[in-house]
Amino acid sequence: MAQIQESPSEKCLDTASLELANPDESKTVEHPDETLIQFNGPEDMRDPKNWTLVHKWCIVGLLSSMALTANFAILICAPVVPDILDEFNSTNQFDATILVSIWNLGGVLGPLFVGPLSEIYGRLPVYNLFNIVFIVFCAGAALSKNIRMLIAFRFFNGLTLASSTLNSSIVADLFVTEQRGRVQSIMTVMPLIGPIAGPIVGGYLAGAEGWRWTFWLPAIMVTVVEIGFATIYRETYEPTILRREARQQRRKTGKGVHHSRYDHTDTPIASISRAMLRPLKVFTLPIFLLLSTCTSLIYGYIYLTVTTITEVFNERYSFSEGAAGLSFLGVGLGMAVGVFLCGATLDWYTNRMKAVHDGEIKPEWRLPPMALGGIIVPTGLFMYGWTAQMHVEWMAPIIGTAFLGFGLVVITIPVTTYLTDAFGIYRASAIAAMTVYRNVVSTVLPLAGPPMFRAIGLGWGNTILGLVALMTVPAPFLLLRFGEQLRKRSKIEKRLK
């Protein structure tokens, strides 16, 4: 702790030090009071950024595994929806669609609790609690007695998915800005691959063991990963670590003078209320709305595609139930290529620009890959829609979906990394808000898509979607030119306190 002087009566927080426009929480602020609890540079092992690479990458591995297994459950039942409807004697097409997409409706509400609670109590207790409840609801889905019960448990699974909100925030807790891009790229692909691998496994698993095992398997997988998580993970959120140590020092010394710059100065109820409102305040920021609209739109297209692709390949290409699951491989391959590109360029470009600008780091330097994604996504939609419409060789529409998967990744990863860089200690609220927005769009579009395709066909339907996607192309160029000025005018840190 720094050896400094200050009147004991001055216990107000040093909120001016929270420079969220270009934050670096690993840096401590010199303060004239030896009772201030803070990290003390690169040798202080209390700071998660100073933990060993082995420990940090073990945590990243667990986070990736949790994201993979949790998101694996999202679409594992997609290929077997007809079997589920047959068992429950339902012929309602709305049941078939909502059974898959209701997960995202639960995901609209869950992040509004997960993000703010993690900023009050820390990442560790919130992550563990939500994972355990998630497992319970997976088991409930497997034991469902009717279609309404199954839909309800699917909703609660989406509600209790913590990894989509907290994983990127924990990576930012562990790694300095210049190292986050590659880690985010590696980790972000897991929740994207999960929904692709799920239908492939689900098609064959249901054929061998019945559709209920498409819910038992995720429950077992998440249980195994949660055991590892509970064993290895330690708290990484800097404010929680320092607040906890300040409390321990106050108990140890019997004096109330030890404090951190993150201590709450108001009542617990007021702190909770302010935190719970924070994701909603994020929606008032123009930069957030622009980037989240781009990301959410592409996510909605992915969900629309994966919820209809089984029917397309069953009816137009006479694929079997198991083979229809393989039609998702195109999206997965495209995602893998996108991850490689982002992993190779994000940190490289940031470090290059840092050298040119005398050590300054700007969040906008994460965004150049978005421009490529804005062009590739419409290309993929045009190709998928028209080749499927014209019954071209089955490989052609799969290539189109590969373009779509690639575009999703090279838009999503830069935006996620931008938000974690730009929002500092409030990054979980920013990611939560984006997840809410994304899940709303991902719920609505799959409901609107099938009627549109029936009315005008796959070709023209995907053409309309592609033309809308073209509107995202200017976003990265606008923010590279004007983003810094917008951040300063938005006064992010003052709005989100």
Short mmCIF file of C-alpha atoms in Angstrom, two decimals:
data_model
loop_
_atom_site.label_atom_id
_atom_site.label_comp_id
_atom_site.label_asym_id
_atom_site.label_seq_id
_atom_site.Cartn_x
_atom_site.Cartn_y
_atom_site.Cartn_z
CA MET A 1 0.00 0.00 0.00
CA ALA A 2 1.15 3.48 -0.78
CA GLN A 3 2.51 5.46 2.15
CA ILE A 4 0.50 8.67 2.10
CA GLN A 5 -1.30 11.24 4.27
CA GLU A 6 -4.87 12.39 4.26
CA SER A 7 -7.40 13.50 6.83
CA PRO A 8 -9.40 10.51 8.09
CA SER A 9 -12.56 12.45 7.44
CA GLU A 10 -11.88 12.38 3.71
CA LYS A 11 -13.38 9.02 2.84
CA CYS A 12 -15.01 9.92 -0.43
CA LEU A 13 -14.30 7.76 -3.44
CA ASP A 14 -11.72 8.78 -5.99
CA THR A 15 -14.26 8.52 -8.79
CA ALA A 16 -12.36 10.94 -10.95
CA SER A 17 -9.76 8.25 -11.43
CA LEU A 18 -12.23 5.98 -13.19
CA GLU A 19 -11.31 7.00 -16.71
CA LEU A 20 -13.64 4.69 -18.56
CA ALA A 21 -13.08 6.22 -21.97
CA ASN A 22 -9.70 4.50 -22.09
CA PRO A 23 -9.45 2.57 -18.81
CA ASP A 24 -6.59 0.55 -17.42
CA GLU A 25 -7.66 -0.78 -14.06
CA SER A 26 -4.28 -2.40 -13.52
CA LYS A 27 -2.82 1.02 -12.81
CA THR A 28 -3.13 2.34 -9.28
CA VAL A 29 -3.60 5.97 -8.41
CA GLU A 30 -1.18 7.65 -6.05
CA HIS A 31 -3.12 8.76 -3.01
CA PRO A 32 -1.85 10.47 0.16
CA ASP A 33 -3.29 7.97 2.62
CA GLU A 34 -1.76 4.73 3.87
CA THR A 35 -5.26 3.46 4.63
CA LEU A 36 -6.14 3.30 0.92
CA ILE A 37 -6.25 -0.31 -0.28
CA GLN A 38 -5.02 -0.61 -3.84
CA PHE A 39 -2.84 -2.78 -6.08
CA ASN A 40 0.86 -2.02 -6.04
CA GLY A 41 2.18 -2.60 -9.54
CA PRO A 42 3.21 -5.66 -11.58
CA GLU A 43 4.57 -7.63 -8.59
CA ASP A 44 1.31 -7.54 -6.61
CA MET A 45 -0.24 -10.98 -6.98
CA ARG A 46 -3.55 -9.78 -5.60
CA ASP A 47 -4.10 -8.21 -9.02
CA PRO A 48 -5.50 -10.87 -11.41
CA LYS A 49 -3.57 -9.26 -14.26
CA ASN A 50 -0.36 -10.34 -12.48
CA TRP A 51 -1.34 -13.98 -12.04
CA THR A 52 0.72 -16.57 -13.86
CA LEU A 53 -0.12 -17.22 -17.49
CA VAL A 54 -0.84 -20.85 -16.65
CA HIS A 55 -3.45 -19.85 -14.08
CA LYS A 56 -5.02 -17.24 -16.34
CA TRP A 57 -5.23 -19.59 -19.31
CA CYS A 58 -6.70 -22.33 -17.14
CA ILE A 59 -9.46 -19.89 -16.24
CA VAL A 60 -9.90 -18.95 -19.89
CA GLY A 61 -10.13 -22.65 -20.72
CA LEU A 62 -12.85 -23.12 -18.12
CA LEU A 63 -14.76 -20.07 -19.33
CA SER A 64 -14.53 -21.32 -22.90
CA SER A 65 -15.71 -24.78 -21.88
CA MET A 66 -18.62 -23.33 -19.93
CA ALA A 67 -19.61 -21.14 -22.87
CA LEU A 68 -19.33 -24.09 -25.25
CA THR A 69 -21.38 -26.47 -23.13
CA ALA A 70 -24.02 -23.91 -22.16
CA ASN A 71 -24.49 -22.69 -25.72
CA PHE A 72 -24.30 -26.26 -26.98
CA ALA A 73 -27.66 -26.64 -25.25
CA ILE A 74 -29.27 -23.76 -27.15
CA LEU A 75 -29.81 -25.58 -30.44
CA ILE A 76 -29.11 -29.22 -29.62
CA CYS A 77 -32.85 -29.87 -29.83
CA ALA A 78 -33.32 -28.06 -33.18
CA PRO A 79 -33.05 -31.16 -35.42
CA VAL A 80 -35.42 -33.19 -33.21
CA VAL A 81 -38.22 -30.64 -32.82
CA PRO A 82 -40.50 -32.78 -35.06
CA ASP A 83 -39.97 -35.77 -32.73
CA ILE A 84 -40.78 -33.63 -29.68
CA LEU A 85 -43.96 -32.32 -31.28
CA ASP A 86 -45.00 -35.85 -32.25
CA GLU A 87 -44.60 -37.14 -28.69
CA PHE A 88 -46.65 -34.26 -27.30
CA ASN A 89 -49.24 -34.47 -30.11
CA SER A 90 -48.65 -30.92 -31.31
CA THR A 91 -48.94 -29.81 -34.93
CA ASN A 92 -48.56 -26.10 -34.15
CA GLN A 93 -45.76 -24.52 -36.19
CA PHE A 94 -45.51 -21.77 -33.55
CA ASP A 95 -44.55 -24.43 -30.96
CA ALA A 96 -41.78 -25.64 -33.28
CA THR A 97 -40.30 -22.16 -33.61
CA ILE A 98 -40.76 -20.95 -30.04
CA LEU A 99 -39.27 -24.14 -28.61
CA VAL A 100 -35.92 -23.10 -30.07
CA SER A 101 -36.11 -19.30 -29.87
CA ILE A 102 -37.69 -19.00 -26.37
CA TRP A 103 -34.17 -19.46 -24.98
CA ASN A 104 -33.26 -16.02 -26.28
CA LEU A 105 -36.31 -14.47 -24.65
CA GLY A 106 -35.03 -15.74 -21.31
CA GLY A 107 -31.67 -14.31 -22.30
CA VAL A 108 -33.28 -10.88 -22.55
CA LEU A 109 -33.92 -10.80 -18.80
CA GLY A 110 -31.00 -12.82 -17.42
CA PRO A 111 -28.17 -10.39 -18.30
CA LEU A 112 -30.04 -7.55 -16.57
CA PHE A 113 -29.39 -9.43 -13.32
CA VAL A 114 -26.09 -11.19 -14.05
CA GLY A 115 -24.09 -8.11 -15.11
CA PRO A 116 -25.12 -5.72 -12.32
CA LEU A 117 -24.95 -8.38 -9.60
CA SER A 118 -21.39 -9.24 -10.65
CA GLU A 119 -20.47 -5.56 -10.22
CA ILE A 120 -21.85 -5.60 -6.68
CA TYR A 121 -20.88 -9.03 -5.33
CA GLY A 122 -18.15 -10.06 -7.75
CA ARG A 123 -17.95 -12.49 -10.64
CA LEU A 124 -17.37 -15.65 -8.57
CA PRO A 125 -20.60 -16.03 -6.54
CA VAL A 126 -22.82 -14.87 -9.38
CA TYR A 127 -21.25 -17.23 -11.94
CA ASN A 128 -21.44 -20.26 -9.64
CA LEU A 129 -25.03 -19.59 -8.58
CA PHE A 130 -26.36 -19.13 -12.09
CA ASN A 131 -24.50 -22.21 -13.38
CA ILE A 132 -26.03 -24.43 -10.70
CA VAL A 133 -29.55 -23.17 -11.41
CA PHE A 134 -28.89 -23.63 -15.14
CA ILE A 135 -28.14 -27.32 -14.54
CA VAL A 136 -31.39 -27.74 -12.60
CA PHE A 137 -33.45 -26.30 -15.44
CA CYS A 138 -31.70 -28.54 -18.00
CA ALA A 139 -32.79 -31.53 -15.95
CA GLY A 140 -36.30 -30.11 -15.75
CA ALA A 141 -36.45 -29.85 -19.54
CA ALA A 142 -35.41 -33.50 -19.87
CA LEU A 143 -38.23 -34.54 -17.52
CA SER A 144 -40.95 -32.40 -19.11
CA LYS A 145 -44.42 -33.90 -19.35
CA ASN A 146 -45.86 -31.60 -22.02
CA ILE A 147 -44.79 -29.03 -24.60
CA ARG A 148 -45.66 -26.01 -22.42
CA MET A 149 -43.53 -27.36 -19.56
CA LEU A 150 -40.60 -27.91 -21.92
CA ILE A 151 -40.90 -24.40 -23.36
CA ALA A 152 -40.96 -22.94 -19.84
CA PHE A 153 -37.76 -24.75 -18.83
CA ARG A 154 -36.08 -23.62 -22.04
CA PHE A 155 -36.98 -20.05 -21.12
CA PHE A 156 -35.44 -20.43 -17.67
CA ASN A 157 -32.29 -21.94 -19.19
CA GLY A 158 -31.85 -18.77 -21.21
CA LEU A 159 -32.54 -16.70 -18.11
CA THR A 160 -29.76 -18.38 -16.10
CA LEU A 161 -26.99 -18.42 -18.73
CA ALA A 162 -24.20 -16.39 -17.07
CA SER A 163 -21.34 -17.11 -19.47
CA SER A 164 -22.66 -14.88 -22.27
CA THR A 165 -22.52 -11.85 -19.97
CA LEU A 166 -19.50 -12.51 -17.75
CA ASN A 167 -16.92 -14.32 -19.87
CA SER A 168 -15.69 -11.28 -21.79
CA SER A 169 -15.67 -9.22 -18.59
CA ILE A 170 -13.53 -11.81 -16.80
CA VAL A 171 -11.04 -11.87 -19.68
CA ALA A 172 -10.71 -8.10 -19.35
CA ASP A 173 -10.21 -8.58 -15.59
CA LEU A 174 -7.31 -10.94 -16.30
CA PHE A 175 -5.48 -9.37 -19.24
CA VAL A 176 -4.19 -5.88 -20.02
CA THR A 177 -5.66 -4.09 -23.03
CA GLU A 178 -2.85 -5.04 -25.43
CA GLN A 179 -3.41 -8.76 -24.80
CA ARG A 180 -7.19 -8.99 -24.80
CA GLY A 181 -7.88 -9.24 -28.51
CA ARG A 182 -6.36 -12.68 -29.06
CA VAL A 183 -7.88 -14.07 -25.86
CA GLN A 184 -11.32 -12.67 -26.70
CA SER A 185 -11.06 -14.19 -30.17
CA ILE A 186 -10.23 -17.64 -28.83
CA MET A 187 -12.87 -17.53 -26.14
CA THR A 188 -15.63 -15.86 -28.13
CA VAL A 189 -15.69 -18.66 -30.68
CA MET A 190 -16.86 -21.17 -28.07
CA PRO A 191 -20.36 -19.74 -27.56
CA LEU A 192 -20.56 -19.46 -31.35
CA ILE A 193 -19.45 -23.03 -32.03
CA GLY A 194 -21.75 -24.45 -29.36
CA PRO A 195 -24.99 -23.75 -31.25
CA ILE A 196 -23.42 -25.22 -34.38
CA ALA A 197 -22.14 -28.41 -32.75
CA GLY A 198 -25.38 -28.84 -30.80
CA PRO A 199 -27.64 -29.69 -33.74
CA ILE A 200 -25.05 -32.05 -35.22
CA VAL A 201 -24.77 -34.03 -31.99
CA GLY A 202 -28.49 -33.66 -31.26
CA GLY A 203 -29.57 -35.22 -34.54
CA TYR A 204 -27.56 -38.40 -34.01
CA LEU A 205 -28.07 -38.57 -30.23
CA ALA A 206 -31.84 -38.35 -30.53
CA GLY A 207 -31.81 -41.03 -33.18
CA ALA A 208 -29.90 -43.36 -30.87
CA GLU A 209 -31.25 -42.52 -27.40
CA GLY A 210 -34.36 -40.37 -27.87
CA TRP A 211 -34.91 -36.60 -27.78
CA ARG A 212 -34.79 -36.31 -23.96
CA TRP A 213 -31.05 -36.97 -24.06
CA THR A 214 -30.62 -33.73 -25.97
CA PHE A 215 -31.36 -32.09 -22.59
CA TRP A 216 -29.67 -34.60 -20.28
CA LEU A 217 -26.34 -34.31 -22.10
CA PRO A 218 -25.97 -30.52 -21.60
CA ALA A 219 -26.89 -30.93 -17.92
CA ILE A 220 -24.11 -33.48 -17.47
CA MET A 221 -21.57 -31.43 -19.42
CA VAL A 222 -22.23 -28.19 -17.53
CA THR A 223 -22.03 -30.08 -14.22
CA VAL A 224 -18.56 -31.38 -15.07
CA VAL A 225 -17.31 -27.96 -16.13
CA GLU A 226 -18.84 -26.25 -13.09
CA ILE A 227 -16.91 -28.60 -10.81
CA GLY A 228 -13.69 -27.48 -12.48
CA PHE A 229 -14.77 -23.85 -12.34
CA ALA A 230 -15.59 -24.00 -8.63
CA THR A 231 -12.19 -25.60 -7.99
CA ILE A 232 -9.89 -23.32 -10.00
CA TYR A 233 -11.54 -19.93 -10.40
CA ARG A 234 -10.83 -17.14 -7.93
CA GLU A 235 -12.41 -13.71 -7.85
CA THR A 236 -11.07 -11.47 -10.64
CA TYR A 237 -13.14 -8.28 -10.33
CA GLU A 238 -10.83 -5.57 -8.99
CA PRO A 239 -13.44 -3.56 -7.05
CA THR A 240 -14.65 -6.69 -5.23
CA ILE A 241 -11.10 -7.78 -4.36
CA LEU A 242 -10.14 -4.39 -2.97
CA ARG A 243 -13.42 -3.80 -1.15
CA ARG A 244 -13.09 -7.22 0.48
CA GLU A 245 -9.53 -6.53 1.61
CA ALA A 246 -10.55 -3.14 2.99
CA ARG A 247 -13.25 -4.84 5.08
CA GLN A 248 -10.76 -7.40 6.32
CA GLN A 249 -8.32 -4.67 7.33
CA ARG A 250 -11.05 -2.82 9.20
CA ARG A 251 -11.94 -5.98 11.13
CA LYS A 252 -8.29 -6.78 11.81
CA THR A 253 -7.36 -3.33 13.11
CA GLY A 254 -10.67 -2.50 14.72
CA LYS A 255 -10.59 0.86 12.97
CA GLY A 256 -12.86 2.11 10.23
CA VAL A 257 -10.24 4.00 8.27
CA HIS A 258 -9.18 1.42 5.66
CA HIS A 259 -10.97 1.86 2.37
CA SER A 260 -10.69 1.35 -1.40
CA ARG A 261 -11.62 3.75 -4.14
CA TYR A 262 -14.49 1.42 -5.04
CA ASP A 263 -16.18 1.40 -1.62
CA HIS A 264 -19.93 2.03 -1.59
CA THR A 265 -20.80 5.29 0.13
CA ASP A 266 -24.57 4.80 0.14
CA THR A 267 -26.98 2.16 1.46
CA PRO A 268 -26.96 -1.42 0.08
CA ILE A 269 -30.42 -0.91 -1.42
CA ALA A 270 -29.29 2.25 -3.19
CA SER A 271 -26.15 0.50 -4.49
CA ILE A 272 -28.16 -2.43 -5.82
CA SER A 273 -30.76 -0.17 -7.42
CA ARG A 274 -28.10 1.90 -9.14
CA ALA A 275 -26.32 -1.22 -10.41
CA MET A 276 -29.52 -2.81 -11.71
CA LEU A 277 -30.34 0.33 -13.68
CA ARG A 278 -26.84 0.56 -15.19
CA PRO A 279 -27.45 -1.73 -18.23
CA LEU A 280 -30.51 0.37 -19.08
CA LYS A 281 -28.41 3.53 -18.92
CA VAL A 282 -25.99 1.97 -21.38
CA PHE A 283 -28.78 2.08 -23.97
CA THR A 284 -28.68 5.89 -23.85
CA LEU A 285 -25.15 5.93 -25.31
CA PRO A 286 -25.09 6.46 -29.11
CA ILE A 287 -21.89 4.46 -29.61
CA PHE A 288 -23.37 1.47 -27.84
CA LEU A 289 -26.59 1.62 -29.85
CA LEU A 290 -24.71 1.77 -33.15
CA LEU A 291 -22.40 -1.17 -32.43
CA SER A 292 -25.02 -3.32 -30.70
CA THR A 293 -27.46 -2.83 -33.57
CA CYS A 294 -24.85 -4.19 -35.98
CA THR A 295 -24.05 -7.17 -33.78
CA SER A 296 -27.66 -7.97 -32.88
CA LEU A 297 -28.78 -7.85 -36.49
CA ILE A 298 -26.15 -10.41 -37.55
CA TYR A 299 -26.96 -12.62 -34.55
CA GLY A 300 -30.61 -12.53 -35.54
CA TYR A 301 -29.68 -13.65 -39.05
CA ILE A 302 -27.67 -16.56 -37.66
CA TYR A 303 -30.57 -17.73 -35.50
CA LEU A 304 -33.01 -17.32 -38.36
CA THR A 305 -30.74 -19.44 -40.54
CA VAL A 306 -30.06 -22.21 -38.04
CA THR A 307 -33.73 -22.51 -37.05
CA THR A 308 -34.78 -23.00 -40.69
CA ILE A 309 -31.79 -24.78 -42.22
CA THR A 310 -32.89 -28.27 -41.10
CA GLU A 311 -36.22 -27.91 -42.90
CA VAL A 312 -34.49 -26.50 -45.99
CA PHE A 313 -32.09 -29.44 -46.31
CA ASN A 314 -34.73 -32.03 -45.40
CA GLU A 315 -37.21 -30.81 -48.00
CA ARG A 316 -34.98 -29.50 -50.79
CA TYR A 317 -32.05 -31.93 -50.57
CA SER A 318 -33.72 -34.96 -48.90
CA PHE A 319 -31.22 -35.02 -46.02
CA SER A 320 -31.90 -37.47 -43.20
CA GLU A 321 -32.35 -36.22 -39.63
CA GLY A 322 -28.71 -36.93 -38.77
CA ALA A 323 -27.33 -35.61 -42.06
CA ALA A 324 -29.38 -32.41 -41.67
CA GLY A 325 -27.33 -31.66 -38.57
CA LEU A 326 -24.20 -31.67 -40.75
CA SER A 327 -25.61 -28.72 -42.69
CA PHE A 328 -24.55 -26.56 -39.73
CA LEU A 329 -20.88 -27.25 -40.45
CA GLY A 330 -20.69 -24.39 -42.92
CA VAL A 331 -21.49 -21.82 -40.23
CA GLY A 332 -18.95 -23.46 -37.90
CA LEU A 333 -16.19 -23.42 -40.51
CA GLY A 334 -16.81 -19.77 -41.29
CA MET A 335 -16.65 -18.93 -37.59
CA ALA A 336 -13.33 -20.74 -37.23
CA VAL A 337 -11.78 -18.72 -40.06
CA GLY A 338 -13.15 -15.52 -38.54
CA VAL A 339 -11.64 -16.33 -35.16
CA PHE A 340 -8.25 -16.90 -36.77
CA LEU A 341 -8.43 -13.53 -38.51
CA CYS A 342 -9.46 -11.63 -35.37
CA GLY A 343 -6.88 -13.41 -33.22
CA ALA A 344 -4.14 -12.52 -35.68
CA THR A 345 -5.09 -8.87 -36.18
CA LEU A 346 -6.79 -7.30 -33.14
CA ASP A 347 -3.83 -7.10 -30.75
CA TRP A 348 -1.35 -6.63 -33.60
CA TYR A 349 -3.17 -3.59 -34.91
CA THR A 350 -3.70 -2.13 -31.42
CA ASN A 351 -0.01 -2.49 -30.56
CA ARG A 352 1.02 -1.03 -33.90
CA MET A 353 -1.21 2.02 -33.42
CA LYS A 354 -0.03 2.31 -29.80
CA ALA A 355 3.57 2.61 -31.02
CA VAL A 356 2.58 5.25 -33.56
CA HIS A 357 0.62 7.29 -30.97
CA ASP A 358 3.24 7.37 -28.18
CA GLY A 359 1.71 4.63 -26.05
CA GLU A 360 -1.93 5.77 -26.27
CA ILE A 361 -4.56 3.07 -26.72
CA LYS A 362 -8.00 3.75 -28.20
CA PRO A 363 -10.92 1.27 -28.23
CA GLU A 364 -11.70 2.23 -31.81
CA TRP A 365 -8.59 0.40 -32.99
CA ARG A 366 -10.49 -2.87 -32.44
CA LEU A 367 -13.03 -2.14 -35.18
CA PRO A 368 -11.36 -2.49 -38.64
CA PRO A 369 -12.39 -6.18 -39.10
CA MET A 370 -16.03 -5.07 -38.85
CA ALA A 371 -15.78 -3.48 -42.28
CA LEU A 372 -14.99 -6.85 -43.86
CA GLY A 373 -17.82 -8.52 -41.97
CA GLY A 374 -20.31 -5.93 -43.16
CA ILE A 375 -19.60 -6.95 -46.76
CA ILE A 376 -19.26 -10.72 -46.25
CA VAL A 377 -22.59 -11.16 -44.39
CA PRO A 378 -24.79 -9.90 -47.27
CA THR A 379 -22.72 -12.00 -49.68
CA GLY A 380 -23.43 -15.10 -47.62
CA LEU A 381 -27.14 -14.33 -47.38
CA PHE A 382 -27.47 -13.81 -51.13
CA MET A 383 -25.59 -17.02 -51.89
CA TYR A 384 -27.44 -19.17 -49.35
CA GLY A 385 -30.88 -17.90 -50.31
CA TRP A 386 -30.61 -18.15 -54.08
CA THR A 387 -28.67 -21.42 -54.29
CA ALA A 388 -31.17 -23.11 -51.98
CA GLN A 389 -34.06 -21.55 -53.90
CA MET A 390 -32.69 -22.85 -57.21
CA HIS A 391 -31.79 -26.31 -55.80
CA VAL A 392 -28.13 -25.83 -56.67
CA GLU A 393 -25.73 -28.56 -55.43
CA TRP A 394 -26.08 -28.81 -51.61
CA MET A 395 -22.52 -27.60 -51.02
CA ALA A 396 -23.34 -24.15 -52.46
CA PRO A 397 -25.81 -23.03 -49.75
CA ILE A 398 -23.49 -24.44 -47.09
CA ILE A 399 -20.70 -22.22 -48.44
CA GLY A 400 -23.14 -19.33 -48.19
CA THR A 401 -23.74 -20.11 -44.52
CA ALA A 402 -19.95 -20.27 -44.03
CA PHE A 403 -19.72 -16.66 -45.24
CA LEU A 404 -22.47 -15.79 -42.78
CA GLY A 405 -20.60 -17.46 -39.89
CA PHE A 406 -17.39 -15.68 -40.83
CA GLY A 407 -19.15 -12.32 -40.94
CA LEU A 408 -20.75 -12.91 -37.55
CA VAL A 409 -17.38 -13.50 -35.88
CA VAL A 410 -15.49 -10.61 -37.45
CA ILE A 411 -18.27 -8.27 -36.34
CA THR A 412 -18.97 -9.74 -32.89
CA ILE A 413 -15.42 -10.12 -31.57
CA PRO A 414 -14.27 -6.56 -32.38
CA VAL A 415 -17.47 -5.10 -30.89
CA THR A 416 -17.17 -7.17 -27.72
CA THR A 417 -13.52 -6.23 -27.31
CA TYR A 418 -14.35 -2.57 -27.94
CA LEU A 419 -16.99 -2.59 -25.19
CA THR A 420 -14.70 -4.24 -22.64
CA ASP A 421 -11.99 -1.70 -23.44
CA ALA A 422 -14.25 1.35 -23.43
CA PHE A 423 -16.46 0.68 -20.40
CA GLY A 424 -13.83 -0.18 -17.77
CA ILE A 425 -15.16 -1.54 -14.48
CA TYR A 426 -18.69 -1.29 -15.88
CA ARG A 427 -17.91 -3.59 -18.79
CA ALA A 428 -20.24 -6.32 -17.45
CA SER A 429 -23.20 -3.92 -17.65
CA ALA A 430 -22.23 -2.98 -21.21
CA ILE A 431 -21.97 -6.65 -22.25
CA ALA A 432 -25.25 -7.36 -20.44
CA ALA A 433 -27.00 -4.59 -22.36
CA MET A 434 -25.63 -5.86 -25.66
CA THR A 435 -26.71 -9.40 -24.81
CA VAL A 436 -30.23 -8.18 -24.04
CA TYR A 437 -30.44 -6.32 -27.34
CA ARG A 438 -28.99 -9.27 -29.23
CA ASN A 439 -31.40 -11.75 -27.66
CA VAL A 440 -34.44 -9.61 -28.44
CA VAL A 441 -33.49 -9.53 -32.11
CA SER A 442 -32.56 -13.24 -32.06
CA THR A 443 -36.00 -14.05 -30.68
CA VAL A 444 -38.03 -11.91 -33.05
CA LEU A 445 -36.29 -12.62 -36.37
CA PRO A 446 -36.72 -16.43 -36.28
CA LEU A 447 -40.45 -15.86 -35.72
CA ALA A 448 -40.75 -13.44 -38.64
CA GLY A 449 -38.49 -15.33 -41.05
CA PRO A 450 -40.52 -18.46 -41.95
CA PRO A 451 -43.66 -16.51 -42.96
CA MET A 452 -41.50 -14.24 -45.11
CA PHE A 453 -39.77 -17.18 -46.79
CA ARG A 454 -43.12 -18.86 -47.47
CA ALA A 455 -44.45 -15.66 -49.01
CA ILE A 456 -41.56 -14.61 -51.25
CA GLY A 457 -39.15 -17.55 -51.18
CA LEU A 458 -35.66 -18.11 -49.79
CA GLY A 459 -34.00 -16.13 -52.56
CA TRP A 460 -35.83 -12.83 -52.22
CA GLY A 461 -36.20 -13.26 -48.44
CA ASN A 462 -32.46 -13.51 -47.91
CA THR A 463 -31.89 -10.72 -50.43
CA ILE A 464 -33.95 -8.36 -48.28
CA LEU A 465 -31.98 -9.45 -45.20
CA GLY A 466 -28.71 -8.90 -47.06
CA LEU A 467 -29.66 -5.40 -48.18
CA VAL A 468 -30.49 -4.48 -44.58
CA ALA A 469 -27.13 -5.92 -43.46
CA LEU A 470 -25.33 -3.64 -45.92
CA MET A 471 -26.40 -0.72 -43.72
CA THR A 472 -23.86 -1.86 -41.09
CA VAL A 473 -20.88 -1.26 -43.40
CA PRO A 474 -20.34 2.45 -42.53
CA ALA A 475 -20.36 1.85 -38.74
CA PRO A 476 -16.64 1.03 -38.22
CA PHE A 477 -15.54 3.84 -40.53
CA LEU A 478 -17.71 6.37 -38.67
CA LEU A 479 -16.33 5.32 -35.29
CA LEU A 480 -12.73 5.24 -36.46
CA ARG A 481 -13.21 8.85 -37.55
CA PHE A 482 -15.52 10.23 -34.86
CA GLY A 483 -15.57 7.58 -32.10
CA GLU A 484 -13.17 9.30 -29.72
CA GLN A 485 -15.13 12.56 -29.84
CA LEU A 486 -18.39 10.69 -29.26
CA ARG A 487 -16.96 8.88 -26.24
CA LYS A 488 -15.81 12.12 -24.67
CA ARG A 489 -19.14 13.82 -25.29
CA SER A 490 -21.05 10.81 -23.92
CA LYS A 491 -19.21 11.08 -20.56
CA ILE A 492 -19.54 7.35 -20.03
CA GLU A 493 -18.15 7.27 -16.51
CA LYS A 494 -20.51 9.94 -15.21
CA ARG A 495 -23.62 8.35 -16.72
CA LEU A 496 -22.89 4.89 -15.32
CA LYS A 497 -21.75 5.69 -11.75
#
